[in-house]
XYZ file of C-alpha atoms in Angstrom:
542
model
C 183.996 104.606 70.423
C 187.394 105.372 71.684
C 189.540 108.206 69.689
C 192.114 106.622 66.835
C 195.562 107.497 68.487
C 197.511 105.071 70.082
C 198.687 105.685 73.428
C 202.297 105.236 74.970
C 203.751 102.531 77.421
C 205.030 104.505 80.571
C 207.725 101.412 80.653
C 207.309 101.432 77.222
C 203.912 60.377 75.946
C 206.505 59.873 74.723
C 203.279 60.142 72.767
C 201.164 57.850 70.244
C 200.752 59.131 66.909
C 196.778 59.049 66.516
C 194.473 57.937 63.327
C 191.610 57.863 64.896
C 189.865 59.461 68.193
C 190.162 55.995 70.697
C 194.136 55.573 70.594
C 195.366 56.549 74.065
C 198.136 59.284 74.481
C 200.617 58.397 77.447
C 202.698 60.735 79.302
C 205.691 62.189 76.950
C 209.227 61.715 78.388
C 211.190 64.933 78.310
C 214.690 65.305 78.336
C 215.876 69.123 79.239
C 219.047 70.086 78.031
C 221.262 71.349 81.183
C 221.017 74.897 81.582
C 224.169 76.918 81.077
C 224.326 80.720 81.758
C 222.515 82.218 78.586
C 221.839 79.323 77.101
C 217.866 78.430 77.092
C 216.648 74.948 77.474
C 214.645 75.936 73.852
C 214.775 78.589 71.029
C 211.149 78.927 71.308
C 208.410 77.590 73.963
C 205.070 77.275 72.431
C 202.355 77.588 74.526
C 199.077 76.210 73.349
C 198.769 72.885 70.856
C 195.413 73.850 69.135
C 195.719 74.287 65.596
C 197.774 77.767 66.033
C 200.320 76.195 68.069
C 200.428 73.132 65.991
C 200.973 75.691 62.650
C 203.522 77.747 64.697
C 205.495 74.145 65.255
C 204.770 73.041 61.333
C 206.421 76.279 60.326
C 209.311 76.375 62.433
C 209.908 72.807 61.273
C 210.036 73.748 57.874
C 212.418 76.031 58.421
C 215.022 74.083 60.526
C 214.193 75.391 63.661
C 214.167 71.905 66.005
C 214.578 73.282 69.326
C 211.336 74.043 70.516
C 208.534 72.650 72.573
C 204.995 73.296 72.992
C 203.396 72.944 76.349
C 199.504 72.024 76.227
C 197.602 72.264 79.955
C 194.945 69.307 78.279
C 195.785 65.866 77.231
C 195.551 65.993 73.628
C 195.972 68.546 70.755
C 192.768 70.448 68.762
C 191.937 73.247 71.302
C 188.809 74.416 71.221
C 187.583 71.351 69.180
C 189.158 69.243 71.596
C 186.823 70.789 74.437
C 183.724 71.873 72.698
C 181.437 68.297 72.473
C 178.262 70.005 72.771
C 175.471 68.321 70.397
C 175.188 70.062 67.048
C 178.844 71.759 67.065
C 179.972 72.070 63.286
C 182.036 74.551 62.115
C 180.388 77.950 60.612
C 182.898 78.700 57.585
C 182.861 76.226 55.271
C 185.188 72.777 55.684
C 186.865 73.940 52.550
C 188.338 77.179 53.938
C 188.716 76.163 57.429
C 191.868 73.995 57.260
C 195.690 74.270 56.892
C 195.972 75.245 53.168
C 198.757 72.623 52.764
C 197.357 69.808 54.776
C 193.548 69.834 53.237
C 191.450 67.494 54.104
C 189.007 65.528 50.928
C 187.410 63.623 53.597
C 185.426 65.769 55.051
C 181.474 64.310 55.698
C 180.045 67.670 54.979
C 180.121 71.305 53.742
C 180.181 72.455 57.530
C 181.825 69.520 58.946
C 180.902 68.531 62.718
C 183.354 68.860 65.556
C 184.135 65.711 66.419
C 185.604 65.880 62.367
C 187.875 68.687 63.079
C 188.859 66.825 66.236
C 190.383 64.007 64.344
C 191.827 66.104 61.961
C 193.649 67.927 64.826
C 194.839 64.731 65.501
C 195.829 63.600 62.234
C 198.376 67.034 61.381
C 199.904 66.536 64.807
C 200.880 62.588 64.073
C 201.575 63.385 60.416
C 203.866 66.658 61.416
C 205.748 64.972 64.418
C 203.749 67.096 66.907
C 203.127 64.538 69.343
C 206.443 63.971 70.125
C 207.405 68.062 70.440
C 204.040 68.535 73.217
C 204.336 68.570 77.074
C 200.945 67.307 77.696
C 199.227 68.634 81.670
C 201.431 71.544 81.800
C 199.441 74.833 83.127
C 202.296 77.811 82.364
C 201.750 80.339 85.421
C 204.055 83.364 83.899
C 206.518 84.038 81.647
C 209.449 86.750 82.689
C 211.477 88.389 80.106
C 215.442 88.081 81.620
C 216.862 91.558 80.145
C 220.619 90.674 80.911
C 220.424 86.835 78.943
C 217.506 88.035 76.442
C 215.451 84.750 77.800
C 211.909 83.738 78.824
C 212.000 82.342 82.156
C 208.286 80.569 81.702
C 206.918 79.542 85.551
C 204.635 76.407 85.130
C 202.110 75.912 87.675
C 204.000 72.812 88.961
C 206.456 74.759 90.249
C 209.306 74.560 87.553
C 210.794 77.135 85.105
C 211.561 76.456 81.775
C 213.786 78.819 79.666
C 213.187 79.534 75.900
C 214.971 82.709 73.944
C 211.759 83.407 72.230
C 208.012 82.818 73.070
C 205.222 82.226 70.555
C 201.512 82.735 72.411
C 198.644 80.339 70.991
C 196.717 79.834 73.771
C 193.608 80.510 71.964
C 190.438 83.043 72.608
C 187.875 80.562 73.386
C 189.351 78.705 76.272
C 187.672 80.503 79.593
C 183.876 79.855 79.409
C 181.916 82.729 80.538
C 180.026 82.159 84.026
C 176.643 84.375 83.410
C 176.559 86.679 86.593
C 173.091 86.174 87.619
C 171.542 85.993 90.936
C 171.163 82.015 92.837
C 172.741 80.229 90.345
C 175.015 78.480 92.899
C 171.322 77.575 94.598
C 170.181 75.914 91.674
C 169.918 71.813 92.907
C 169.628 70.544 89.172
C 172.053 69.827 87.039
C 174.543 73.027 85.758
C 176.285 72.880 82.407
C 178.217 75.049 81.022
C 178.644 74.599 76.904
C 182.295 74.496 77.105
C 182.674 71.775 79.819
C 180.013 69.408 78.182
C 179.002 66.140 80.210
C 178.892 63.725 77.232
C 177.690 60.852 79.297
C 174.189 63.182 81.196
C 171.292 61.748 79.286
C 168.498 64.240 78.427
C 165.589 62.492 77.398
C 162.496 63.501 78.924
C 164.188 66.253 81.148
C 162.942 70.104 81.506
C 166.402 72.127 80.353
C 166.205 76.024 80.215
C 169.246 77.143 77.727
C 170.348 80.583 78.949
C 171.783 82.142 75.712
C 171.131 82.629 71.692
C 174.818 83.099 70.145
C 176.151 80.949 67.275
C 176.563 77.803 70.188
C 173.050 77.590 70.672
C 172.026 78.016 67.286
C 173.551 75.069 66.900
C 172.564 73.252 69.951
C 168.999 74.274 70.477
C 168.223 72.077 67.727
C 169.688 68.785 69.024
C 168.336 69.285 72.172
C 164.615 70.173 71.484
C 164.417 66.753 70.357
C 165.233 64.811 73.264
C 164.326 66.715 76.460
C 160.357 67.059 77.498
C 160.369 70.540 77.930
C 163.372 73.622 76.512
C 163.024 77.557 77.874
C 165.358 79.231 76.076
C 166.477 82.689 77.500
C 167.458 85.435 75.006
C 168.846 88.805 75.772
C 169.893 89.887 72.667
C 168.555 87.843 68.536
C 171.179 86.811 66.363
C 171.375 87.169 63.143
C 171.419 83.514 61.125
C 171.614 83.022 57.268
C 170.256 80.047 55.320
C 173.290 77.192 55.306
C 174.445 76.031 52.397
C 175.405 72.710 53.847
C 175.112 69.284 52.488
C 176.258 65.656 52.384
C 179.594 65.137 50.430
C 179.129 62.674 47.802
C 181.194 59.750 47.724
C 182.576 60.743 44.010
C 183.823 64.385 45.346
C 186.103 62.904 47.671
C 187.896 60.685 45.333
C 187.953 63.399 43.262
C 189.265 65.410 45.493
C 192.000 62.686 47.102
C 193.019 62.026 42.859
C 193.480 65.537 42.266
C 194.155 67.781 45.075
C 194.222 70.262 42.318
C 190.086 70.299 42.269
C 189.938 70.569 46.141
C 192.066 73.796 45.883
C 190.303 75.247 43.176
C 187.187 74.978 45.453
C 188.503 76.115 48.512
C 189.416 78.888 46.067
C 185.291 79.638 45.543
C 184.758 79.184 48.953
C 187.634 81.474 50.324
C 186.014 84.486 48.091
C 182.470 83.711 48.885
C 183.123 83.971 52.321
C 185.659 86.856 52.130
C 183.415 89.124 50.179
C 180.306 88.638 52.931
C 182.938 88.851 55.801
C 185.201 91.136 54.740
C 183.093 93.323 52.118
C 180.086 93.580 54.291
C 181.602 93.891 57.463
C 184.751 95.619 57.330
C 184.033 97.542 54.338
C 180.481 98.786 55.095
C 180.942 102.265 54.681
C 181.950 101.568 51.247
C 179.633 98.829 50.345
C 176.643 99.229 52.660
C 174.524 97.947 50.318
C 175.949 94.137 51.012
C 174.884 94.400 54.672
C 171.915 95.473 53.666
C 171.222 91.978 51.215
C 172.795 90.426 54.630
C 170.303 91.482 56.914
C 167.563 90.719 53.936
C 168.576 87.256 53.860
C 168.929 86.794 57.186
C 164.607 87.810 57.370
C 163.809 85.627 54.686
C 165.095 82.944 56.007
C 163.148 83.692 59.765
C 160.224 84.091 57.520
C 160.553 81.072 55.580
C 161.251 79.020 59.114
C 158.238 80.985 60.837
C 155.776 82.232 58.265
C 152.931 81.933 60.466
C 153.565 83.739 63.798
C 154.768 87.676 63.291
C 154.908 88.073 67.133
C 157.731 85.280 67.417
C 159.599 86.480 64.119
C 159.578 90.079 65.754
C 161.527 88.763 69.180
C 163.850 86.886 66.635
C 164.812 89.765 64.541
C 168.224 91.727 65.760
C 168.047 95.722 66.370
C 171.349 95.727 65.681
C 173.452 95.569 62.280
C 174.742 92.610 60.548
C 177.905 91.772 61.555
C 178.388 93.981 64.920
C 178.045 91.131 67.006
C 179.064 87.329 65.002
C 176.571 85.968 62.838
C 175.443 82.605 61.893
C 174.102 79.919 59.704
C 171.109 77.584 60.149
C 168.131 75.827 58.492
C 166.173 74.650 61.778
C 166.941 77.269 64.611
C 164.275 79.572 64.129
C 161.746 76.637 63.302
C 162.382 75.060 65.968
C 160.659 77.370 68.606
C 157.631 76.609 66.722
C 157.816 73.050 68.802
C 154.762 72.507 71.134
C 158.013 71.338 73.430
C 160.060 74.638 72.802
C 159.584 78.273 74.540
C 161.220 81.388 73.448
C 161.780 83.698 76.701
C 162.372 87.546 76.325
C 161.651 88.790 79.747
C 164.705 89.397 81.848
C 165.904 87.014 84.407
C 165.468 88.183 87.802
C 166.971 85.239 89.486
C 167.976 81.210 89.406
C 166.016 79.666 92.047
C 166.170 76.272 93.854
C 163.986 74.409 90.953
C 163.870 76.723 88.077
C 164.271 79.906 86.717
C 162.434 83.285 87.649
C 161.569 86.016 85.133
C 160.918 89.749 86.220
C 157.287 89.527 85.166
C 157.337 87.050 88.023
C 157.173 83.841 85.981
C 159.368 80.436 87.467
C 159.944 78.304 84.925
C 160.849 74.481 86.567
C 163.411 72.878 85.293
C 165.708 69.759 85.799
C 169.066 71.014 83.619
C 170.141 74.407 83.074
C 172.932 75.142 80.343
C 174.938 78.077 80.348
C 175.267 78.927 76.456
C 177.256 82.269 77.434
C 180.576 82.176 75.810
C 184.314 82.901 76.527
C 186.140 85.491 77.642
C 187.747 86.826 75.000
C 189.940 90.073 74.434
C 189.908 90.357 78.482
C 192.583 90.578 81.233
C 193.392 86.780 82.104
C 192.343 85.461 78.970
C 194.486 86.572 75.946
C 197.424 85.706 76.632
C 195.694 83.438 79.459
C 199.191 83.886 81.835
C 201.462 87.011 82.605
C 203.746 87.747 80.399
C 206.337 90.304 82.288
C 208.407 92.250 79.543
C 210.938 95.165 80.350
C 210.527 96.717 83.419
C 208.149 94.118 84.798
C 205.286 95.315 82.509
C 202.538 93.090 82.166
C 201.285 92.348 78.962
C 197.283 91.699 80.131
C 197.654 95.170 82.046
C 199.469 96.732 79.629
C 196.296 96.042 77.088
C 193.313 96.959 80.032
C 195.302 100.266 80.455
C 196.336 101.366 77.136
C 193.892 99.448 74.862
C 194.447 96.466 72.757
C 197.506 97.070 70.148
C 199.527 95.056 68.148
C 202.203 95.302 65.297
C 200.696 92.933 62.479
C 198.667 91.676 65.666
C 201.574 90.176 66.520
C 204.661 92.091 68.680
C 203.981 94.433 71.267
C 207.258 97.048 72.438
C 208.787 95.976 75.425
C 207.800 92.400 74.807
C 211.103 91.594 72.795
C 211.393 87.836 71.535
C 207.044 87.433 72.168
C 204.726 86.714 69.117
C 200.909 86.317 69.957
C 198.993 84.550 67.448
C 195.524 85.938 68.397
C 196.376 89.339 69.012
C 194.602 92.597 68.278
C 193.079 93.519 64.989
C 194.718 89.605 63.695
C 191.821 87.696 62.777
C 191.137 87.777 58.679
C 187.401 87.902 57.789
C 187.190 84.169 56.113
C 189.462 81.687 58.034
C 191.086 81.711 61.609
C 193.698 79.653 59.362
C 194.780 82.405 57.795
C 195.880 84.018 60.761
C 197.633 81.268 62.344
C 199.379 80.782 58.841
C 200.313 84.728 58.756
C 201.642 84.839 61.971
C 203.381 81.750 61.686
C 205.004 83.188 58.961
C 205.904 86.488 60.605
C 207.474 85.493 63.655
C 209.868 82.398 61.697
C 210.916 85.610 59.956
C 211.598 87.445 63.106
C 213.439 84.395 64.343
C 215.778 83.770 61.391
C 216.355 87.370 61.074
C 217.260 87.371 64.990
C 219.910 83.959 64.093
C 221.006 85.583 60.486
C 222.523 88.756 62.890
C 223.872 86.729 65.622
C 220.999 88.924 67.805
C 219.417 87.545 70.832
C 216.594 89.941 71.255
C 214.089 91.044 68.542
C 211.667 94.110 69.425
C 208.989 95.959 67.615
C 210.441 100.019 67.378
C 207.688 102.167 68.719
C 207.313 104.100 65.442
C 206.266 101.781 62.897
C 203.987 99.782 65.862
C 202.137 103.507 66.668
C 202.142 103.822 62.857
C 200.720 100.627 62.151
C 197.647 101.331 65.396
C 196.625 104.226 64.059
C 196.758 102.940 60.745
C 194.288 100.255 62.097
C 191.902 102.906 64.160
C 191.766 104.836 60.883
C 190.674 101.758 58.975
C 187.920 101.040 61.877
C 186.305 103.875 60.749
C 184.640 102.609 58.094
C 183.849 99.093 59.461
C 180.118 97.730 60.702
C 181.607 98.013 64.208
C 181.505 102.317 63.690
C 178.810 102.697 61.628
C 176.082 100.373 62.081
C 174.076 100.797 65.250
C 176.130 98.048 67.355
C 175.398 99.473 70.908
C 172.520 96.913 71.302
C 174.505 93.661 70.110
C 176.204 93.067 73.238
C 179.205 91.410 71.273
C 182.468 89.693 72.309
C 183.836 91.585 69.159
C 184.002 94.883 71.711
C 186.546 95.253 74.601
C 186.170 97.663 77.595
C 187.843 100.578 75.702
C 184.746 100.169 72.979
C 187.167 98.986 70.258
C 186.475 95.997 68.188
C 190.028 94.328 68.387
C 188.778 90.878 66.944
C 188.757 91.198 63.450
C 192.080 92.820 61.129
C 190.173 95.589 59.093
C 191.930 94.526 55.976
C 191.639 91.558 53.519
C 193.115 88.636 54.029
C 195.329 89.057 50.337
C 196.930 91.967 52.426
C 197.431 90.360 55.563
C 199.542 87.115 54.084
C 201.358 89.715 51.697
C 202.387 91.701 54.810
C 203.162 88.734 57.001
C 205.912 87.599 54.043
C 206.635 91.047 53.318
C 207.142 93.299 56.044
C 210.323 95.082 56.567
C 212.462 93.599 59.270
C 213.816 97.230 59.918
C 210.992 97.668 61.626
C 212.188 95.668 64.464
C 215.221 96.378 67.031
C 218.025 93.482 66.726
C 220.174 93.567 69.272
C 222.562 91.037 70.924
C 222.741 90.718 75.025
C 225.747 92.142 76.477
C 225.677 89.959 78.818
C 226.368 86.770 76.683
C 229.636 88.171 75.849
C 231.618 87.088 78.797
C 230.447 83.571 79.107
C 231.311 83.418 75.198
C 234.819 84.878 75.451
């Protein structure tokens, strides 16, 4: 692991509102406002329209802040739910939790609701919230360059055209660049090439030979689905994962009328649910040097319940058990994954790949495997240059935000502001995501950055920055905290996790609870930050 001290900056359609999932969106028609000198064409561009740009938008609403658009590069809102169709998908944190906590949902099918679920609820808080209307749908944004005279964002869109905006909020998501494994021939491969998150919902596999190259929490859920249809599944591991019993199950019909009667009841079990889930999250993983002993149960269930799905065949169970520590790399939940290599049809493979060839796939021990489909179950690019935020953002100087991170490791106020980003709020940022919802963080950061922006109006300011002091404060704060997470001190060299960056910090997950995180999102001082006014405004306002 890298030291704890932080390290210095040298430059220091018109749209349909949808109900359902077959209603088509047309193009939105946009009317610009004419651009004077220092005066943007928006308060605040928004650049994603998953659910953390659609809770940036639902909080700036509620706070009378109208001028601001979001720009989405796909058709429709939901983000990764929107792209991820792969058969099996479901969320892993219960339906409960995983929701806006004012806009819950009592109609949810199941305890882990399936994707296509989440899709239409996507759908349903955009019409219900006016977000439709606010979106730019097909717009790729190239760059964004901070103007330090006017105190704009002059945001580049692949297109060709600039848009301006006084302040930028980031929610382009993590999970938006699938991964391309780097292995030798796959671009000679003649069968069919899939990638999880570009699934081709019309290919039909029955009866084909598919090898699945991957074992993270997608296939755990996939592997399944697929070992039922196809003639013949290789599945390639590199490194276990470590997958809990799921306590999913049909919602009954009574529960959801409950639950639409009183939204009272649905709160007080999202309540359960939120601790359940914190306490194995956050207790086990961010607080194992204090509590090692809940890993430990972790890592117990997680054998039981390969035991229970394969209690006759201790070879298999031993190239299904992790060497690595609960937690290090993200865990999962399922009651058919590990039985299901136990199928006459179904073929664990440990051995390295050596190479993709024309027909199949060849092992080192010298084993090709034939195959007609070969999916690529190898997961996003996370905290990496290019990918969060997923365009250059220029701040003073002409620093680069994605450079600025590769050089000088990942660091963020509240995992939020950045210093010499003025008038930028990420929403997955370093050290931001809370251990039992990635709701929670959209809803703190939300939060955080209206603050900012009221602040910034309440002053008459144009800029708002994060002062070095309290952001170095607040890093090595953070790095201190690390110290006693699973990521330190629980043999995670092995887990070859998208939790780790190329500094050998864990920047995904906040190292605090997620009762600290919302009290500091409402609470922090504003003192912390620089508010300042352009000079530059004050001739064109004389």
């Amino acid at each position: 692991m890298a030291d704890g001290s932080p390290k210095k900056s040298t430059a220091s359609s018109r749209s349909k509102a949808r109900s359902g999932t077959d209603l088509d969106l047309v193009d939105i028609e946009h009317r610009v406002p004419s651009r004077r000198k220092g005066k943007p064409d928006y308060e605040v561009i928004i650049v994603g329209a998953g659910f953390a740009g659609m809770g940036a938008a639902i909080e700036l609403q509620k706070n009378g802040i109208d001028s601001f658009v979001l720009l989405e590069r796909a058709k429709d809102v939901g983000g990764t739910w929107r792209d991820n169709r792969y058969p099996g998908i479901a969320v892993d944190i219960s339906s409960f939790v995983y929701s806006f906590s004012f806009e819950q949902n009592p109609n949810w099918s199941r305890v882990f609701a399936p994707g296509d679920e989440l899709q239409r609820y996507a759908q349903r808080v955009a019409a219900k919230y006016g977000i439709y209307p606010k979106t730019r749908f097909g717009v790729d944004v190239l760059k964004s360059v901070f103007d330090e005279d006017l105190h704009l964002w002059q945001v580049h869109l692949k297109d060709g055209s600039m848009l301006t905006s006084r302040f930028i909020i980031s929610a382009s998501g993590g999970l938006i660049a699938p991964k391309k494994p780097d292995i030798q021939g796959l671009d000679t491969f003649k069968g069919r090439v899939i990638h999880t998150g570009y699934w081709d919902d019309h290919y039909d596999f029955t009866g084909k030979r598919v090898a699945v190259i991957g074992t993270g929490a997608t296939a755990v859920q996939m592997v399944p689905e697929l070992a039922r249809k196809v003639s013949q599944l290789d599945v390639y591991q590199r490194t276990p994962i470590w997958v809990l019993k799921k306590p999913d199950a049909e919602i009954p019909g009574w529960m959801k009328s409950t639950f639409r009667a009183m939204p009272l009841a649905q709160r007080a079990v999202r309540f359960v649910a939120d601790a359940l889930t914190e306490s194995l999250m956050v207790g086990a993983v961010l607080y194992n040097r204090q509590i090692p002993g809940l890993v430990r149960w972790a890592e117990s269930g997680g054998k039981n319940n390969l035991l229970e799905q394969i209690p006759n065949d201790p070879e298999l169970r031993e190239k299904l058990t992790p060497k690595y520590g609960f937690g290090c790399k993200r865990p999962t939940f399922s009651n058919e994954y590990f039985k299901t290599y136990t199928r006459d049809n179904v073929e664990l493979v440990t051995d390295p790949i050596e190479c993709i060839t024309e027909d199949g796939v060849r092992t080192r021990d010298g084993k090709e495997r034939k195959i007609d489909v070969l999916i690529t179950a190898t997961g996003y690019k996370v905290f990496e240059k290019g990918n969060l935020p997923s365009f250059e953002v220029h701040g003073r100087g002409g620093l680069e935000l994605g450079q600025f991170w590769e050089d000088q490791r990942y660091q963020a106020y509240e995992g939020t502001t950045i210093p010499n980003f003025p008038n930028y709020f990420g929403m997955l940022g370093p050290y931001a995501l809370t251990g039992s919802s990635y709701f929670k963080m959209v809803e703190n950061h939300s939060v955080h950055a209206v603050r900012c922006i009221k602040q910034a109006h309440k002053t008459g300011s144009t800029c708002v920055e994060i002062r070095q002091g309290p952001h170095e404060r607040y890093f090595t704060d953070i790095q201190r905290r690390q110290q006693r997470t699973v990521f330190v001190n629980h043999s995670c060299s092995g887990s070859n996790s998208y939790y780790f960056d190329r500094h050998g910090d864990a920047p995904m997950l906040r190292p605090s609870t997620s009762v600290e995180a919302q009290w500091r999102a409402k609470h922090s001082p504003m003192s912390h930050y620089h508010f300042t006014r352009a000079e530059a405004l004050a001739s064109t306002e004389a």
